[in-house]
PDB file of C-alpha atoms in Angstrom:
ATOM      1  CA  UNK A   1       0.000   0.000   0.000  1.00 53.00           C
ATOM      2  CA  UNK A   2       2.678   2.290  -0.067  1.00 51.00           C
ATOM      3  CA  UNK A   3       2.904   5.023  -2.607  1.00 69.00           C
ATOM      4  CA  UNK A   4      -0.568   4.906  -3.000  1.00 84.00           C
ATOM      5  CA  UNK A   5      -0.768   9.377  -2.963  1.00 87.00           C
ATOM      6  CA  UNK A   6      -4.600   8.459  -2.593  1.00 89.00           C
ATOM      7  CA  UNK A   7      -4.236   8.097   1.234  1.00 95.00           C
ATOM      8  CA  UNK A   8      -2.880  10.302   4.304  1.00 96.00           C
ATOM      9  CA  UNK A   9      -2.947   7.203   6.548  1.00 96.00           C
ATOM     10  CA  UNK A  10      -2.880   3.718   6.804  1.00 96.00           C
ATOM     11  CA  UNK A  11      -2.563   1.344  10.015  1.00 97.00           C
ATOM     12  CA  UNK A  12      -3.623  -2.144  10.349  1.00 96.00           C
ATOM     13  CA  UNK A  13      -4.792  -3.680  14.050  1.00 96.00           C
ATOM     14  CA  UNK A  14      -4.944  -6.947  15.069  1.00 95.00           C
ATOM     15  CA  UNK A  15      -8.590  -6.119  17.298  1.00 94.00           C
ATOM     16  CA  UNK A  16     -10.324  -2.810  17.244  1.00 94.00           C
ATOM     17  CA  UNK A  17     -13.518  -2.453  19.197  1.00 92.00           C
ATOM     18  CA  UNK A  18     -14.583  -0.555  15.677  1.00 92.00           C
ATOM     19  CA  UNK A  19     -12.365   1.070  12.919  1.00 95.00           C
ATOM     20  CA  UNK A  20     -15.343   3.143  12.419  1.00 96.00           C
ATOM     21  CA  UNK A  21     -14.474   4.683  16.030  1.00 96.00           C
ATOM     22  CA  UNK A  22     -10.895   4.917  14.871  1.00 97.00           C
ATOM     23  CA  UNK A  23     -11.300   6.419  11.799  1.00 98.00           C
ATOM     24  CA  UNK A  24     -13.550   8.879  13.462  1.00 97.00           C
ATOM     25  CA  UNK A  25     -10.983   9.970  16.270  1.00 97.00           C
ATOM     26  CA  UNK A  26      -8.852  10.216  13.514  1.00 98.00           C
ATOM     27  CA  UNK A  27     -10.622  13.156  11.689  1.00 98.00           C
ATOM     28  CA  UNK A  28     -11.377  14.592  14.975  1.00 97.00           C
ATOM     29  CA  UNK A  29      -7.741  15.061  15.360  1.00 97.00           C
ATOM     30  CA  UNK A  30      -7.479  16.920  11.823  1.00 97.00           C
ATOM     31  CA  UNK A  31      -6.147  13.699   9.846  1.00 98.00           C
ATOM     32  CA  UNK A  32      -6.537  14.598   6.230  1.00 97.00           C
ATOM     33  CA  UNK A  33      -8.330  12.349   3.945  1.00 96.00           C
ATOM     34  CA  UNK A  34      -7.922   9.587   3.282  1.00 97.00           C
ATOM     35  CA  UNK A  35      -7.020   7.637   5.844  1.00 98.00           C
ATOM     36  CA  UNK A  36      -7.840   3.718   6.406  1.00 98.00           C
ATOM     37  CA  UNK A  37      -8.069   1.787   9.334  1.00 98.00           C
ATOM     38  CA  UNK A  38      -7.516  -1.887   8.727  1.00 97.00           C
ATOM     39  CA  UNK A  39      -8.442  -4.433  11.368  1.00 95.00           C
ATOM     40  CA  UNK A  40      -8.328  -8.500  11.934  1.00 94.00           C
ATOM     41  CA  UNK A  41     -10.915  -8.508  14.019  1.00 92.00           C
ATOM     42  CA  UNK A  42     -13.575  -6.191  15.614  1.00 88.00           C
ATOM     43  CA  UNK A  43     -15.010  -6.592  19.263  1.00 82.00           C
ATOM     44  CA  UNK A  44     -17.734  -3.759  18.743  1.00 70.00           C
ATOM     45  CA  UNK A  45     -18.353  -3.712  14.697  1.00 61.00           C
ATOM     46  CA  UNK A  46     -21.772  -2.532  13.841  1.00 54.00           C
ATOM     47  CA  UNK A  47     -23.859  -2.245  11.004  1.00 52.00           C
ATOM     48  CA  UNK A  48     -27.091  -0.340  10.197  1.00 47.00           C
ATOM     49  CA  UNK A  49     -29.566   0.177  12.583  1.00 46.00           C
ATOM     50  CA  UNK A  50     -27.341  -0.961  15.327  1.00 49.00           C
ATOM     51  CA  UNK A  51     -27.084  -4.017  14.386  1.00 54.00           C
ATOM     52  CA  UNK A  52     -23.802  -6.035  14.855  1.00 57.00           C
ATOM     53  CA  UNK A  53     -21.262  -7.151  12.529  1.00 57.00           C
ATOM     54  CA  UNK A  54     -19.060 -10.020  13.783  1.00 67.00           C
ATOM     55  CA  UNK A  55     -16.657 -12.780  12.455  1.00 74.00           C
ATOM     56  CA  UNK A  56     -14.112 -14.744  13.344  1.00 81.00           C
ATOM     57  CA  UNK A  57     -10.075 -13.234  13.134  1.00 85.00           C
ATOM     58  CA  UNK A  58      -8.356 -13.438   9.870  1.00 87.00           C
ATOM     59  CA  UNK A  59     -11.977 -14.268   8.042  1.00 93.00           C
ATOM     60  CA  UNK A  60     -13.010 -10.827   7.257  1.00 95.00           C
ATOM     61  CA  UNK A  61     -11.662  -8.051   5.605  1.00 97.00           C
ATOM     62  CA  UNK A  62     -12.735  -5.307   8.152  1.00 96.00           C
ATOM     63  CA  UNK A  63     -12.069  -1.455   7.353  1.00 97.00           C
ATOM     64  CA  UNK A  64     -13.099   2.081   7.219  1.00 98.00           C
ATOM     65  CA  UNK A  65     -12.257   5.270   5.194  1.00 98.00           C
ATOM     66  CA  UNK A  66     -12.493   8.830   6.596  1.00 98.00           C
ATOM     67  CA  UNK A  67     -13.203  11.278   4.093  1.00 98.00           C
ATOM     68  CA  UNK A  68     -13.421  15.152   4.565  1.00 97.00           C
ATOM     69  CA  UNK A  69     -16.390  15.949   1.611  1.00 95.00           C
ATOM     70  CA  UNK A  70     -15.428  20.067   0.913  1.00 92.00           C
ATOM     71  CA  UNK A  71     -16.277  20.047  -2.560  1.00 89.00           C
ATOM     72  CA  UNK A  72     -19.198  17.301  -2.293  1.00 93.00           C
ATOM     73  CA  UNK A  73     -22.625  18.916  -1.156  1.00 94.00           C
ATOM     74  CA  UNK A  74     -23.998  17.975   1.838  1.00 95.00           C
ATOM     75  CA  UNK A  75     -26.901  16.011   0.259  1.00 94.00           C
ATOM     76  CA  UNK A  76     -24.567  13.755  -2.099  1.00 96.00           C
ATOM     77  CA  UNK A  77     -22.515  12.893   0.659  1.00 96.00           C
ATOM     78  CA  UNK A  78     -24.172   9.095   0.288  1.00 96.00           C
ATOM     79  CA  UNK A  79     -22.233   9.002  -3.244  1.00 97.00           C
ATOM     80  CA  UNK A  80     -19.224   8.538  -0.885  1.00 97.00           C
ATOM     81  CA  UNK A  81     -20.461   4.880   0.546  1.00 97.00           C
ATOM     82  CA  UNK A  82     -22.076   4.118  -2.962  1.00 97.00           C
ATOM     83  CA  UNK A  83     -18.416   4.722  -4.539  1.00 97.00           C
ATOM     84  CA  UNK A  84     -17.204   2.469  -1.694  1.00 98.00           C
ATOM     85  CA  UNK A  85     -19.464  -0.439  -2.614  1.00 98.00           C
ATOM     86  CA  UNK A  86     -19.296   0.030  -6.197  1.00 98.00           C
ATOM     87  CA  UNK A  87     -14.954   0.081  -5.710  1.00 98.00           C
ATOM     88  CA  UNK A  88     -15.038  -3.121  -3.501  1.00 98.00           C
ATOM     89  CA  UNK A  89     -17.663  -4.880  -5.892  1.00 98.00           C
ATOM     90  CA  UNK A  90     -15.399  -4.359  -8.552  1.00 98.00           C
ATOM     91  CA  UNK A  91     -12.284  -5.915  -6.782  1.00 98.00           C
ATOM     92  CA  UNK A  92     -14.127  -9.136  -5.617  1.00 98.00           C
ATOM     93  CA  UNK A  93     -15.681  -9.591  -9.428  1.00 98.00           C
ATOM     94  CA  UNK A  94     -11.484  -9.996  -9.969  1.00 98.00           C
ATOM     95  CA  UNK A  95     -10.519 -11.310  -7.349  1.00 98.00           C
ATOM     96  CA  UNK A  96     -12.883 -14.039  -6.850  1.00 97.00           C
ATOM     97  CA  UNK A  97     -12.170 -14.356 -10.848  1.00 97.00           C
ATOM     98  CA  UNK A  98     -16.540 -13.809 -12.012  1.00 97.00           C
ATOM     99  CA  UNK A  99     -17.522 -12.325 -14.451  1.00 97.00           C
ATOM    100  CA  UNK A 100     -17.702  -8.852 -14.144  1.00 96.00           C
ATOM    101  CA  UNK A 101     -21.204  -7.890 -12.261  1.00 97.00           C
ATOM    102  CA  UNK A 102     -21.048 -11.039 -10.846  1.00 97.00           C
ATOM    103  CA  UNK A 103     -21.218  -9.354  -7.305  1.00 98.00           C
ATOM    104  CA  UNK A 104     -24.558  -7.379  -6.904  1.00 98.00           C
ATOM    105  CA  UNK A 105     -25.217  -4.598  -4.686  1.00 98.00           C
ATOM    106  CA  UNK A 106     -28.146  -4.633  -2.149  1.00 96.00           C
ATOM    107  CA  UNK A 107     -29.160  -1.570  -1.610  1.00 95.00           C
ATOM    108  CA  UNK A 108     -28.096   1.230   0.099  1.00 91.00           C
ATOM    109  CA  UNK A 109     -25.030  -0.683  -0.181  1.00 90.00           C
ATOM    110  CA  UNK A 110     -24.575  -4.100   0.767  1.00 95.00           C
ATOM    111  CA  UNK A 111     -22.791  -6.710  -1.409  1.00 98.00           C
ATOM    112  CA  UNK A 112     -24.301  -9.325  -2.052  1.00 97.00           C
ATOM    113  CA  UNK A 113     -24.797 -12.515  -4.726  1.00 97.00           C
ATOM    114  CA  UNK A 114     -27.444 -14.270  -6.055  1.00 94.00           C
ATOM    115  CA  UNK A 115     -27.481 -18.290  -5.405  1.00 90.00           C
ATOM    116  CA  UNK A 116     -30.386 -20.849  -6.518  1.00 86.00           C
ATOM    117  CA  UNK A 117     -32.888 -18.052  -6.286  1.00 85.00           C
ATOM    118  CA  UNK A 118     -31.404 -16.709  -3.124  1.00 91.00           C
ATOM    119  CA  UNK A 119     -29.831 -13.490  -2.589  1.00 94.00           C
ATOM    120  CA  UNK A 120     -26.740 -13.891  -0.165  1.00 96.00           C
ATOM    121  CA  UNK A 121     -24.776 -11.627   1.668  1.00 96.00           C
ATOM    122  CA  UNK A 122     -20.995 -10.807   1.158  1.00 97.00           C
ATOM    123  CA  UNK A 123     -20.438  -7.764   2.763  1.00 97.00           C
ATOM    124  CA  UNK A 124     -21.852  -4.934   5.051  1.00 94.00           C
ATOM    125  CA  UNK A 125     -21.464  -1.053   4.263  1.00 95.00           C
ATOM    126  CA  UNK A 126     -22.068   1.759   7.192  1.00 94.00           C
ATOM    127  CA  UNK A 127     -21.589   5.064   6.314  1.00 95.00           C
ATOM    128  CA  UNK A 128     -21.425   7.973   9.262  1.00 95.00           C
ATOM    129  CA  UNK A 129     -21.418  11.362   8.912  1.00 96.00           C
ATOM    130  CA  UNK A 130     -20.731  14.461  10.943  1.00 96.00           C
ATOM    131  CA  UNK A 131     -20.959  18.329  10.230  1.00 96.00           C
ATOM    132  CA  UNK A 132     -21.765  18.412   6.865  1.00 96.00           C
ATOM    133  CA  UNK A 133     -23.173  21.367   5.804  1.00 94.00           C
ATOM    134  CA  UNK A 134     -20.156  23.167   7.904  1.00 95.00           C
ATOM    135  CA  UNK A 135     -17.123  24.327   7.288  1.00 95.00           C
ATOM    136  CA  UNK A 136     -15.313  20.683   8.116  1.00 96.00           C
ATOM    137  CA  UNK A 137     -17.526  18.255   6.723  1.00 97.00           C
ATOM    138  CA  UNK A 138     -16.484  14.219   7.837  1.00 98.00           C
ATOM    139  CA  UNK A 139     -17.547  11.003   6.066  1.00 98.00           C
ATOM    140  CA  UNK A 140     -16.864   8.197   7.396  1.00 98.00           C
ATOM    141  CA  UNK A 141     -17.445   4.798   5.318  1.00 98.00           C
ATOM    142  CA  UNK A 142     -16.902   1.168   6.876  1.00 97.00           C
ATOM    143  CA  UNK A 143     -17.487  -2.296   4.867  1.00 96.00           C
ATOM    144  CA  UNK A 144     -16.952  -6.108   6.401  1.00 95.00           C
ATOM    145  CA  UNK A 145     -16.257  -8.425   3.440  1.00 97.00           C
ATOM    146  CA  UNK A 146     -16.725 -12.187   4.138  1.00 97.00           C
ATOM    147  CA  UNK A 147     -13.339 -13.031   2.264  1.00 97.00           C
ATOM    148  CA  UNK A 148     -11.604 -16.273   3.597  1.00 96.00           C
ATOM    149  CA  UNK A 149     -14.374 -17.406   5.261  1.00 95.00           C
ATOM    150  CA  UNK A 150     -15.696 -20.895   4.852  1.00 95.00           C
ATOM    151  CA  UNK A 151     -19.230 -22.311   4.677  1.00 94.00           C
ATOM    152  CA  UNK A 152     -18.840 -24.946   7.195  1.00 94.00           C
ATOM    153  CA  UNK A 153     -17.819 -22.113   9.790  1.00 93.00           C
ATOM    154  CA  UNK A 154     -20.725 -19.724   9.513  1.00 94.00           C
ATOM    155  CA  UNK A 155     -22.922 -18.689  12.046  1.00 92.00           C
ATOM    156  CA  UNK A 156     -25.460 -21.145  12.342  1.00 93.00           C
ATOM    157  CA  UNK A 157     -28.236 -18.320  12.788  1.00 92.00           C
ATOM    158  CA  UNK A 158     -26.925 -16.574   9.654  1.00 91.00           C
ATOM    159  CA  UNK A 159     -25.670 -19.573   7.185  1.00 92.00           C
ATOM    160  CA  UNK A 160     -28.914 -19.297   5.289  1.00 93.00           C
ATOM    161  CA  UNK A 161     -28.095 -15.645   4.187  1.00 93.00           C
ATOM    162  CA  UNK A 162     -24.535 -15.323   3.654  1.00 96.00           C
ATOM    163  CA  UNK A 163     -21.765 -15.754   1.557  1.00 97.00           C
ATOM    164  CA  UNK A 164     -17.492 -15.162   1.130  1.00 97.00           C
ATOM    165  CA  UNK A 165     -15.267 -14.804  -1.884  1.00 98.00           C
ATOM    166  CA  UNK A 166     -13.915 -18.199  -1.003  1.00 97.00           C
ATOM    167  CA  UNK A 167     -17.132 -19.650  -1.340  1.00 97.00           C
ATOM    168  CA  UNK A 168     -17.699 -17.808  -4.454  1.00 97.00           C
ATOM    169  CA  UNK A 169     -14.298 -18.356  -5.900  1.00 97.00           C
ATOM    170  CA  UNK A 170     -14.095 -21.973  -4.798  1.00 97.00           C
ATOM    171  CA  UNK A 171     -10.615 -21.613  -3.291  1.00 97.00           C
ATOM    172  CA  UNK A 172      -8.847 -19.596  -0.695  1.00 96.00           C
ATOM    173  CA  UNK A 173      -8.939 -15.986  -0.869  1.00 97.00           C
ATOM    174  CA  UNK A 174      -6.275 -13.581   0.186  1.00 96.00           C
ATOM    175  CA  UNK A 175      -7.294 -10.225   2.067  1.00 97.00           C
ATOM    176  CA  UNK A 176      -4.629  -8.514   1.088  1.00 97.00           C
ATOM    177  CA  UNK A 177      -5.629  -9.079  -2.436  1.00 97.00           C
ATOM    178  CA  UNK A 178      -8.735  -7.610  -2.018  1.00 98.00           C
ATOM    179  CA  UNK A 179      -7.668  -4.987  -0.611  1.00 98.00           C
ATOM    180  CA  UNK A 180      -4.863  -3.703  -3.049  1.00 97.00           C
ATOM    181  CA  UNK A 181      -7.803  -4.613  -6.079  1.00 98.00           C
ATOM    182  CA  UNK A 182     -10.029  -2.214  -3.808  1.00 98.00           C
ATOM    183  CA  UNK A 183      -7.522   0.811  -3.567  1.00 97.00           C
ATOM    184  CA  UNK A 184      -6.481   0.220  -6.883  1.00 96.00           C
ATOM    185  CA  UNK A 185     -10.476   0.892  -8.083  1.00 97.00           C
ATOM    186  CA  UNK A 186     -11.091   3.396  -5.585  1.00 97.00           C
ATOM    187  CA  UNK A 187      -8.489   5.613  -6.941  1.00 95.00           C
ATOM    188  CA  UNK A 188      -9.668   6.005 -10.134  1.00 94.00           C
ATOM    189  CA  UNK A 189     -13.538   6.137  -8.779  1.00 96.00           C
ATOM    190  CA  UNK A 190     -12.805   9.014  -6.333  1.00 95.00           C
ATOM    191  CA  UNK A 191     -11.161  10.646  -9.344  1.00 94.00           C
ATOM    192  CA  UNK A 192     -14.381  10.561 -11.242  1.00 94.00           C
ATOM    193  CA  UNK A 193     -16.382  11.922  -8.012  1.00 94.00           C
ATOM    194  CA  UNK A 194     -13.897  15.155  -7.464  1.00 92.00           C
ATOM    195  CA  UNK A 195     -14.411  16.052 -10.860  1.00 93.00           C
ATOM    196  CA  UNK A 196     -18.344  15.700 -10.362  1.00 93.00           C
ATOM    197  CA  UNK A 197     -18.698  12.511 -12.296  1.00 94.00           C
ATOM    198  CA  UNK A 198     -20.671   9.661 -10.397  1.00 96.00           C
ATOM    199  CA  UNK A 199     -20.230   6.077 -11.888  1.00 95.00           C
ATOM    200  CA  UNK A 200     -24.028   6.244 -11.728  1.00 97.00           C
ATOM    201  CA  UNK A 201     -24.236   3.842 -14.700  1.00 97.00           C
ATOM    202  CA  UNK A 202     -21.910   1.205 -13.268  1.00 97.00           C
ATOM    203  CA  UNK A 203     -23.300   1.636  -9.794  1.00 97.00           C
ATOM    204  CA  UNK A 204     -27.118   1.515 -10.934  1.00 98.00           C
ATOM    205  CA  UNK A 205     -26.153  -1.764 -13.406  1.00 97.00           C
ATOM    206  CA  UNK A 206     -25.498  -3.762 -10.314  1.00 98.00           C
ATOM    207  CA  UNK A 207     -28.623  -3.471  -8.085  1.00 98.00           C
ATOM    208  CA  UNK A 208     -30.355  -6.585  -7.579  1.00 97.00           C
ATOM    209  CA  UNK A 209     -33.304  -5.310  -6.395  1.00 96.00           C
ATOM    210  CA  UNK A 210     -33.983  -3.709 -10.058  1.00 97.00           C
ATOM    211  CA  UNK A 211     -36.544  -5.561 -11.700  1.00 95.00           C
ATOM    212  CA  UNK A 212     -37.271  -7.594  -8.402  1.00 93.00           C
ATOM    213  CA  UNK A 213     -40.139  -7.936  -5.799  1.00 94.00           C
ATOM    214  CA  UNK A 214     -38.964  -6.812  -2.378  1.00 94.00           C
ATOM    215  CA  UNK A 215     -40.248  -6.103   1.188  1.00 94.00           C
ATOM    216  CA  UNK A 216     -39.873  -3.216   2.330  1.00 93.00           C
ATOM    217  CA  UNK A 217     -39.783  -3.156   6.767  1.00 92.00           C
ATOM    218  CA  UNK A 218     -40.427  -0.044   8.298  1.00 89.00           C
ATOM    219  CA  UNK A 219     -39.860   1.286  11.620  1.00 89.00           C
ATOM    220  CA  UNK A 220     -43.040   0.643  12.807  1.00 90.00           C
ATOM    221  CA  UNK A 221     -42.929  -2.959  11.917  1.00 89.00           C
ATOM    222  CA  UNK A 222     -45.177  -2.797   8.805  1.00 91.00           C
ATOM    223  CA  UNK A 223     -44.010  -4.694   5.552  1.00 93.00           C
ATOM    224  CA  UNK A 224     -44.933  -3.727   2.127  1.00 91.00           C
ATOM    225  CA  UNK A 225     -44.288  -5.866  -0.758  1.00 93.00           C
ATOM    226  CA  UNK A 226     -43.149  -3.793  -3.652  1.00 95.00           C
ATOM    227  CA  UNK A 227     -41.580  -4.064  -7.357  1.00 96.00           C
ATOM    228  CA  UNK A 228     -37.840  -2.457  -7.731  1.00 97.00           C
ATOM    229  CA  UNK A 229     -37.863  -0.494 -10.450  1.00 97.00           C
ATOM    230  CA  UNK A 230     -34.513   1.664 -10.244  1.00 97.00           C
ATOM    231  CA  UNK A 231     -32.137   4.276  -8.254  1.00 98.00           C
ATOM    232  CA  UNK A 232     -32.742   7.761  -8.119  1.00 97.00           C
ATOM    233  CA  UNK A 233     -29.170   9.225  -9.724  1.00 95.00           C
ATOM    234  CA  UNK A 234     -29.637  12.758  -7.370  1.00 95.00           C
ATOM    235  CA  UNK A 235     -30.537  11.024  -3.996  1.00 96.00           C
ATOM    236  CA  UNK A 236     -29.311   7.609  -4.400  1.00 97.00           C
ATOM    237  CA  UNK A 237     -33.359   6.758  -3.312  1.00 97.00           C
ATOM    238  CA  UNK A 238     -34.517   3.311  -4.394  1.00 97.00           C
ATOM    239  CA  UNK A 239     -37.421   3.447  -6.703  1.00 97.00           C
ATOM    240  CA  UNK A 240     -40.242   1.087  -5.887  1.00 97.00           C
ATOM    241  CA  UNK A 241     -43.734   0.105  -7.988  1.00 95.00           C
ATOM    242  CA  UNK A 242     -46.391   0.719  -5.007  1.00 87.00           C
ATOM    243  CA  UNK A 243     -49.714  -0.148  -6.117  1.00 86.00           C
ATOM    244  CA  UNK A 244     -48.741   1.396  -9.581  1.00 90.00           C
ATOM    245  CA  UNK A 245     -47.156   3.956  -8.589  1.00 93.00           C
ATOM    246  CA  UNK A 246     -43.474   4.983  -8.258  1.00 95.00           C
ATOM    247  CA  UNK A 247     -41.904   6.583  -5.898  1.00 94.00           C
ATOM    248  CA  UNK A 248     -38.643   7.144  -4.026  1.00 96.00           C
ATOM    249  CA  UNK A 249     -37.788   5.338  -0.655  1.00 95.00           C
ATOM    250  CA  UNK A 250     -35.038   6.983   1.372  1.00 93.00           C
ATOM    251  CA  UNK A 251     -32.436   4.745   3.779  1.00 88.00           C
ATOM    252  CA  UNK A 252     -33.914   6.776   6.778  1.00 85.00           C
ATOM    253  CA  UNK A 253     -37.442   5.680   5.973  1.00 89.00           C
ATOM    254  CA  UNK A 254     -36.811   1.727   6.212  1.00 87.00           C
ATOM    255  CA  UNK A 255     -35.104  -0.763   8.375  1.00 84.00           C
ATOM    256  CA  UNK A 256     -34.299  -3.326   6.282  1.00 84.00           C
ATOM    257  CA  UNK A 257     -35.037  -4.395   1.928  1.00 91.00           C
ATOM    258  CA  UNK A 258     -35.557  -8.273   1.416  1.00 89.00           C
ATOM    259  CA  UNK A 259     -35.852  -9.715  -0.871  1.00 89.00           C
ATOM    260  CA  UNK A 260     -37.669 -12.718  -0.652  1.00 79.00           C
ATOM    261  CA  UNK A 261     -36.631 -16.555  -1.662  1.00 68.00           C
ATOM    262  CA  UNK A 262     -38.991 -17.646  -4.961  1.00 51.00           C
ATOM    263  CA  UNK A 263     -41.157 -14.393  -5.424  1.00 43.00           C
ATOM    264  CA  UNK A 264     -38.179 -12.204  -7.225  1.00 41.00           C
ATOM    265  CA  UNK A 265     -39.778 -11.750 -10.445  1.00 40.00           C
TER     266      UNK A 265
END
């Protein structure tokens, strides 16, 4: 990773309660972006919604990315985690050695693959933000890939829903491989966003809930059944067929998008 002029600083942990929490310190401090905390294992990783993101040492490749959005309005800050996911997609297509779109993304940002009518997940995405709007703006995006992870060892609770590049690729999968693929892609898709080009058409190409039925749960523990249709290019919204209608759903507005096993088209 060295003379990569891309990032201000890079340190790798053995255990981190979150590198979320250190990224963030980091920026606190005045860090410049962009810096990357890498981690073997996280006591404290979380996900969306608080949930929890866990696995075992070595299995994962665990990270965040601090970012310091000046030139990025305040309301496309979510292009940041979408470039993220799009970066990291991109790098486990070659990696794992699929074809290229081979790894979906779930949206907001999850990645994800789809397996004897199943859609499985390969990694989580959280993006945090603070200040923007103000004159020092922070992003911070972490992602948990599965990556040497195998079948047999999966949570029992979860084995049903997930996935890992070695499963994908059939063989052992390095981390570090990943991980130079990802910084190698991220470059050259952070270029395109400082000059005010987002890969929309790249990003949009890989959402498997396009075209799909999915259930939408809300905060208040409702479920609605709905038809993908697209993203919104401005807001990043997903747009959903509701009772003939479209219209845009917003991350804050939902807890989770399924999509459910046998009903996807």
């Amino acid at each position: 990773m060295t003379g990569r002029p891309l990032l201000s600083r890079v340190e790798r942990f053995p255990v981190v309660r979150s590198t979320n929490d250190v990224v963030r310190d980091w920026l606190a401090e005045g860090t410049p972006e962009v810096c990357v905390a890498i981690a073997d294992e996280q006591s404290a990783g979380r996900g969306r919604e608080g949930r929890t993101w866990q696995a075992p040492p070595g299995a994962a490749l665990l990270l965040s990315l601090g970012f310091r959005p000046s030139r990025l309005e305040p309301d496309l800050a979510w292009r940041l985690a979408a470039t993220v996911s799009l970066a990291m997609a991109e790098a486990a297509d070659a990696t794992a050695g699929v074809a290229p779109g081979a790894i979906r993304l779930k949206w907001p940002n999850d990645l994800a693959v789809e397996r004897d009518g199943r859609t499985l997940k390969l990694a989580g995405v959280l993006g945090e933000t603070d200040g923007l709007g103000g004159p020092d703006p922070r992003v911070v995006v972490g992602i948990g890939v599965n990556v040497d992870w195998a079948a047999d060892d999966f949570p029992p609770q979860l084995a049903a829903t997930m996935t890992s590049l070695r499963e994908i690729a059939g063989r052992p999968v390095e981390r570090d491989r990943l991980l130079d693929a990802f910084l190698d892609r991220l470059e050259s898709r952070l270029a395109e966003l400082r000059e005010d080009r987002f890969p929309f058409t790249a990003w949009a190409a890989r959402q498997v809930t396009t075209g799909r039925l999915v259930e939408l749960h809300r905060p208040d523990g409702r479920v609605a059944t709905v038809r993908g249709v697209g993203v919104e290019p401005r807001s990043g919204a997903l747009l959903v067929d509701e009772g003939g209608a479209e219209r845009a759903i917003h991350a804050g507005e939902i807890r989770h998008v399924r999509l459910p096993v046998g009903i996807g088209v």
